């Protein structure tokens, strides 16, 4: 039998490239550097909310919280009379080691969160309660029941636990150099937290090296939470110092984070020395941690509030046989880890898993095998078959640690209330997880219930965002109104709290008040096509939240809608200065540059967006457009081909392909493919009359009507232009003539073909119309600059829209020529529209109406 | 490993990073030193 290649998974909670990369450049993380050189690496996207027990369970199962069942940090005791840390018995699906168990693999799992009580797997499991010291140094430090499987190994595992009080000055000084001269510093709460975290990390590492060396294994998973803890304790003191940070604290604790990372690199070096070259190593984090100007100064005073310090991208490194070497990959998610490792092990991937196989990591990828679900595969998975009781003291201590870190509130006396709160909070996290997975309806049901029950503002905020995403604007407005009432009361409470703690820089909400309500109101107005109302609200929020990327991209979106490309670009650049890998900003910048004719720059930006997120068809679509305009026709064709592979129904891309394969690089077979697609999917043709606002379109439409062309009913248009872009309305007007102001051309859906007649009228005539419409009292020979620039912009919009349409039939009718030579002009229109026009009737109309 | 470490009672991060082996060796030194100090104390008391 062929020897199985081993797999080693190392979890570093909250590890972030933004800290690691400079350390590697300075030669301070040599072990990670060498691992990266012999494998593939990249960012890994977290899920929302970025809470570790949920995320590490998603990493181990490939599914989100509602499916795997771990919905937060704590869960009610089975009797409902209190809380305990989340347990393995709450996990509803198989973890990867359970699947391997069924396949006869031996696994060692150390400190995974959650892993208590340890599962009866074929191998060893050491639970996440293992390292938690619940007694003073020197007292009997019992191993809680369920910490180690198999139970008989418990006694021998005890010796590898390091008590925080064992940490010596020599071990602590690399973290806090000031301890060498200031013994008093050792009594500081922050120092004690650092020492406890270091002791825990050392315990987990010692347990894992022992198991690696002494116990046979095919799969090994070790989870370290220490980087997350070091960062929550001391990232605020990480250089550079911000003015709000007390100087003395900065001096004492600015080295904690770097020392934490370097210690992990030292542990990694040891771990890697214990495996052979045929072992696949995966090193990853579940989320990142803001280390730069994005570090929040305001930590919300709510459960899981410290998670605002988490950033959306963690690290992912994979190395081993068959893995590409020294390459950077993109598009990884925490959900992809289990599917990828199953594939790498030659096992089938569950179709019910929400992640994908990261084929791009492999030198010679082949198609993965799939089964409907591993849950249906019988066999000994090594999961618990009944709920085990755990040591209440150990659980209590672990809870206390979560309280100290600020992840959960201190426990109330009223246990039942506490359990109720916990259930609601977990439901809130699961709802957020669902929203992140695009399952809004189920999330809305949960959020409506818990917001109704509790009036907790953040539940309402999330509900409002969910309504916005589902275009349920009236419901969103209702929630917003209710939140405004609650907020007024909340402000009174915050004011009182502030008065009670006037010197706490992290309790000062004025420093970075999120202004959520204004944010939601701004986004609601934006969604309801009221950019004038939305813009000032969002700009106000931006003043208070200068580092909010989404805000910058939302404001940019308004400027893009209004074709204010300069202003849009400023906002996109602002977003990129916060995170230079922001795909929305690279994409937006690319489209803006495309629309303003800077094609090479547009290509650069769009390629950067694609590098981060390959599977967005619109990125490829606009890249195709930019390449086409830059004269790179073959590459443009490739971009549109990728686009239709990702989104086969993207009509616009097929239209481009028809144009390219019919007119530029002749390929009848490929052209025919897209032609056939369009034949089957284009609903019909509509004749569009357009022009800048103020042109005599109504007279022109009457003229066409007199010529016996059918005109679309448009009485509702004036009040509600958006109605004209609905598929229903357009389907009812196939073959008819419709006026669309140039401002709205971009809204026309691609499932129809359009023939566009552009009405070109003298500028002076349009100006006069505009002035009288606006009731402007200016001398007849004066041209108001604002109106002129608006007209220029509208013309620009028409030009850019036309440039963005492949093969767009277009006819310009000059107003003056129309009346000078009506017969010829009508013949042109007749030929263009393929409709026979009644020229004589048109002439009668003109003579009786002019 | 092929590396030589001088282990003191104070220990080091390097020892912790060696995992179970480093921890055992360091604790042996700590125990040894304690024993030595206890013996020295006893000897001093005898004198």
Coordinates of N, CA and C in Angstrom, one line a residue, chain A residues 159-162 166 168-171 174-175 205-206 209-210 213 263 266 270, chain B residues 1 3 9-21 23-24 26-27:
Chain A
X159 N 2.0 17.7 31.7 CA 3.3 18.3 31.9 C 3.6 19.3 30.9
X160 N 2.9 19.4 29.7 CA 3.3 20.3 28.7 C 2.5 21.7 28.8
X161 N 1.7 21.8 29.9 CA 1.0 23.0 30.1 C 2.0 24.0 30.8
X162 N 2.0 25.2 30.3 CA 2.9 26.3 30.9 C 2.0 27.2 31.7
X166 N 4.9 30.9 35.4 CA 6.2 30.3 35.1 C 7.0 31.1 34.1
X168 N 9.2 33.6 32.7 CA 10.3 34.3 33.4 C 10.6 35.7 32.7
X169 N 11.4 36.5 33.4 CA 11.7 37.8 32.9 C 12.4 37.7 31.5
X170 N 13.3 36.7 31.4 CA 14.0 36.5 30.1 C 13.0 36.2 28.9
X171 N 11.9 35.5 29.3 CA 10.9 35.2 28.2 C 10.0 36.4 27.9
X174 N 11.5 40.2 25.6 CA 11.3 40.5 24.2 C 10.0 41.1 23.9
X175 N 9.0 40.9 24.7 CA 7.6 41.5 24.5 C 7.6 42.9 25.1
X205 N 1.8 24.7 21.8 CA 2.9 24.3 21.0 C 3.6 23.0 21.5
X206 N 3.8 23.0 22.8 CA 4.5 21.8 23.4 C 3.6 20.6 23.3
X209 N 4.0 19.5 19.6 CA 5.3 18.9 19.2 C 5.4 17.5 19.8
X210 N 4.8 17.3 21.0 CA 4.9 16.0 21.6 C 4.1 15.0 20.7
X213 N 5.7 14.1 17.4 CA 6.8 13.2 17.6 C 6.4 11.8 18.0
X263 N 7.7 35.2 17.8 CA 7.6 33.9 18.6 C 6.9 32.8 17.8
X266 N 9.2 31.4 15.4 CA 10.1 30.4 16.0 C 9.4 29.1 16.2
X270 N 10.4 25.3 14.4 CA 10.4 24.0 15.1 C 9.5 23.0 14.5
Chain B
X1 N 18.6 17.8 15.9 CA 18.5 19.2 15.6 C 20.0 19.7 15.3
X3 N 21.8 21.5 17.1 CA 22.2 22.8 17.7 C 22.4 22.6 19.2
X9 N 18.3 28.8 34.3 CA 17.1 28.8 35.1 C 16.0 29.8 34.5
X10 N 16.5 30.9 34.0 CA 15.6 31.9 33.4 C 14.9 31.4 32.2
X11 N 15.5 30.4 31.5 CA 14.9 29.9 30.3 C 14.9 31.0 29.2
X12 N 14.2 30.7 28.1 CA 14.2 31.7 27.0 C 13.0 31.4 26.1
X13 N 12.7 32.4 25.2 CA 11.6 32.1 24.2 C 12.1 31.0 23.3
X14 N 13.3 30.9 23.0 CA 13.9 29.8 22.2 C 13.5 28.5 22.7
X15 N 13.7 28.3 24.0 CA 13.3 27.0 24.7 C 11.9 26.7 24.5
X16 N 11.0 27.7 24.8 CA 9.6 27.5 24.6 C 9.2 27.1 23.2
X17 N 9.9 27.8 22.2 CA 9.7 27.5 20.8 C 10.1 26.1 20.4
X18 N 11.0 25.5 21.2 CA 11.4 24.1 20.9 C 10.3 23.1 21.3
X19 N 9.2 23.6 21.9 CA 8.1 22.7 22.3 C 8.4 21.8 23.5
X20 N 7.8 20.6 23.5 CA 7.9 19.8 24.7 C 9.3 19.5 25.1
X21 N 10.2 19.3 24.1 CA 11.6 19.0 24.5 C 12.3 20.2 25.3
X23 N 10.7 22.5 26.9 CA 10.0 22.7 28.1 C 10.6 21.8 29.2
X24 N 10.7 20.5 28.8 CA 11.2 19.5 29.7 C 12.6 19.8 30.2
X26 N 14.2 22.7 30.2 CA 14.2 23.9 31.0 C 13.7 23.6 32.5
X27 N 12.7 22.8 32.5 CA 12.1 22.5 33.9 C 13.1 21.6 34.7

